[in-house]
Amino acid sequence: MMIPACRLADLPRGEAHRLDIDPPVSVFHTDDGELFAIDDTCTHQDASLADGWLEGCEVECPLHASKFDLRTGSVDAPPAKLPVRTHEVVVEDGMIYVQVSTDAPNLPPCVAARLAGGLA
Amino acid sequence: MRTVAVVGASLAGLSAARSLRQQGYDGRLVVIGDEVHRPYDRPPLSKEFLAGALGEAELSLESDDEDLRAEWLLGSRAVGLDPRDRAVRLADGREVRADGVVIATGAAARALPGSEGLAGVHTLRTLDDARALRDELARGGRLVVIGGGFIGAEVASTAYALGLDVTVVEVAPTPLAGPLGEAMGAIVSALHADHGVRLLCGVGVKGLSGETRVDAVLLEDGRSIAADIVVVGVGARPCVEWLEGSGVVLDNGVKCGADGRTSLAGVVAVGDCANWYDPRAGLHRRVEHWTGARERPAAAVATLLAGGAVEPAAPRPPYFWSDQYGVKIQFAGHAAAADSVTIEAGAADTRDVLAVYRRAGDPVAVLGMNQPRPFMRWRKQLAAATS
Ligand SMILES: Cc1cc2nc3c(=O)[nH]c(=O)nc-3n(C[C@H](O)[C@H](O)[C@H](O)COP(=O)(O)OP(=O)(O)OC[C@H]3O[C@@H](n4cnc5c(N)ncnc54)[C@H](O)[C@@H]3O)c2cc1C
Ligand code: FES
């Protein structure tokens, strides 16, 4: 599924844009000008990685500082232990699109339970 | 270096062991811990674990496929350090001789004098503490929390969500005034009243009453608060008694340099037991937060491996978080250094504050309540300003 995210011109370097799909996905524009998309929810707890600390090709979770590699989704150290999914990014006519992965996401237990149970 | 002993098998000790391997140390690695458990995460003990939302397996700090090639001496308490051959003496009489020693023995919860042996009275530091408290909270009743600091406030918040009747007693006029300052301490601790948790401030605890089981908390002003369960959350003391007489200088924990080095060559200290030198402030500080215990060991291990020949990178300003009544509280920097604090976003009444602390106009600390994105911006700015 190809989802339009935002205009490239509206996403400055060093910033992230969250797509409010289920589960949410975020597009990161690195300081070097590269674009990456990963699952937005940290695999440890319910934190948005778009709110995180972007440095090079890594984003540090805003809550407990596990770092995710934007290229592979892998995580460096606890408390998070599982990687996030990565998604393909395409830019066409100045518009950023995300091709959402069909793999199963690694959602933290609290979020997974909420999605499964349909609870608010 | 052929043998390194890490004393303390929790977050700081595990982070040190990991850093040793990441930085290329290939020798014998012995990790000594007095708890019988593999390294586990403490923050959930007052939150999700206490609430029953997280199990013990999920507290583990190690990943399934992780192999540090370490010898784990668990359930072994270190009782002494012989400075001549850097031998760590264990309670069972064994000795571990090492070329390098990492002190990571953390801190232990302070107890209330005179409460020993009284059932229903708890402190919260270890997994065993948390299991015992969780089982008691499950029975319900009236809980009195002594101490309105972060641990006390989190226990109150968790117990409130479990349906208990909760009272918090705090000796200071404003809870959290130490870490957050008066104004913000008042705003954060107002979360208790929002949820019908009683907060009694400015009054000390004289003692507890009860024969075999606690039945009330006696206050210095003569009041008596009926209690089925009492949690004592009055801070922690660094676990450094075992180092007395070793030549390692102790002063509010292990006194160490900005790179973790202690007064003994080949010995570094990390985590909650370490009183690090802060070169910018020109003083030593002991910071009892998760992120420091996780990040600082890399610098200390580099010092150890290089024999003290490296300049450590400036650490980021201290950071911690807390979760209370569904509000994410985040803090970075040093509130005590500030001469002003202003709310830059959100508002006190809606409990979604972003507050910046300044000294002579320059930001020195930032507090967020449910403001993760602007908080992170400020945290980055603070790090850039102080590096
Ligand atoms: C309930 C709770 C909630 C918390 N919540 C937060 C939070 O929300 N945010 C935050 O930033 N921080 C939080 N913290 C603080 C954080 O957990 C600590 O900063 C961190 O655990 C420090 O790690 P450490 O390895 O230095 O020490 P510790 O975790 O205390 O570990 C030290 C280890 O050494 C062992 N030891 C002690 N003496 C000896 C000896 N003589 N021989 C062998 N072993 C010994 C101890 O048994 C222990 O296992 C919380 C702490 C607690 C207790
Ligand atoms: S929520 Fe991301 S590391 Fe904890």
Coordinates of N, CA, C and O in Angstrom, one line a residue, chain B residues 2 9 28 35 37 51 74 83 139 141 171 235 314 316 358 360 387:
Chain B
R2 N 43.9 -8.6 32.0 CA 43.5 -10.0 31.8 C 42.2 -10.4 32.5 O 41.5 -11.2 32.0
A9 N 25.4 -6.3 39.6 CA 24.9 -6.9 38.4 C 23.5 -6.3 38.0 O 22.6 -7.1 37.7
R28 N 39.1 -12.1 30.7 CA 38.2 -12.7 31.6 C 37.3 -11.6 32.2 O 37.8 -10.5 32.6
E35 N 22.2 -10.0 44.3 CA 20.9 -10.6 44.1 C 21.0 -11.9 43.3 O 22.0 -12.0 42.6
H37 N 19.0 -12.7 40.9 CA 18.4 -12.5 39.6 C 19.4 -12.0 38.6 O 20.4 -11.3 38.9
A51 N 1.6 -2.8 39.0 CA 0.2 -2.7 38.6 C -0.2 -4.1 38.1 O -1.4 -4.3 37.8
L74 N 26.3 -14.8 40.8 CA 25.1 -14.2 41.4 C 24.8 -14.7 42.7 O 25.3 -15.8 43.1
P83 N 43.3 -3.5 48.1 CA 43.8 -2.6 47.1 C 45.1 -3.1 46.4 O 45.4 -2.8 45.3
R139 N -4.5 -7.1 47.8 CA -5.6 -7.3 48.8 C -6.4 -6.1 49.1 O -7.4 -6.1 49.8
G141 N -7.2 -2.0 50.5 CA -7.1 -1.4 51.8 C -6.6 0.0 51.8 O -6.5 0.7 50.8
V171 N 7.5 15.3 54.5 CA 8.0 16.2 55.6 C 8.3 17.6 55.1 O 8.1 18.6 55.8
G235 N 14.1 7.8 50.1 CA 15.4 7.9 49.4 C 16.2 6.7 49.6 O 15.8 5.7 50.1
A314 N 32.0 15.0 26.9 CA 31.1 15.6 27.9 C 29.8 14.9 27.9 O 29.2 14.6 26.9
R316 N 25.8 14.1 28.5 CA 24.7 14.9 28.3 C 24.1 15.3 29.7 O 24.4 14.6 30.7
R358 N 16.1 28.7 34.0 CA 17.2 29.5 33.5 C 18.1 30.1 34.6 O 17.6 30.3 35.7
A360 N 20.6 33.4 34.9 CA 21.1 34.6 34.2 C 20.7 34.5 32.7 O 21.4 34.8 31.8
S387 N 27.7 21.5 26.0 CA 28.8 20.6 25.6 C 30.0 21.4 25.1 O 30.0 22.6 24.9

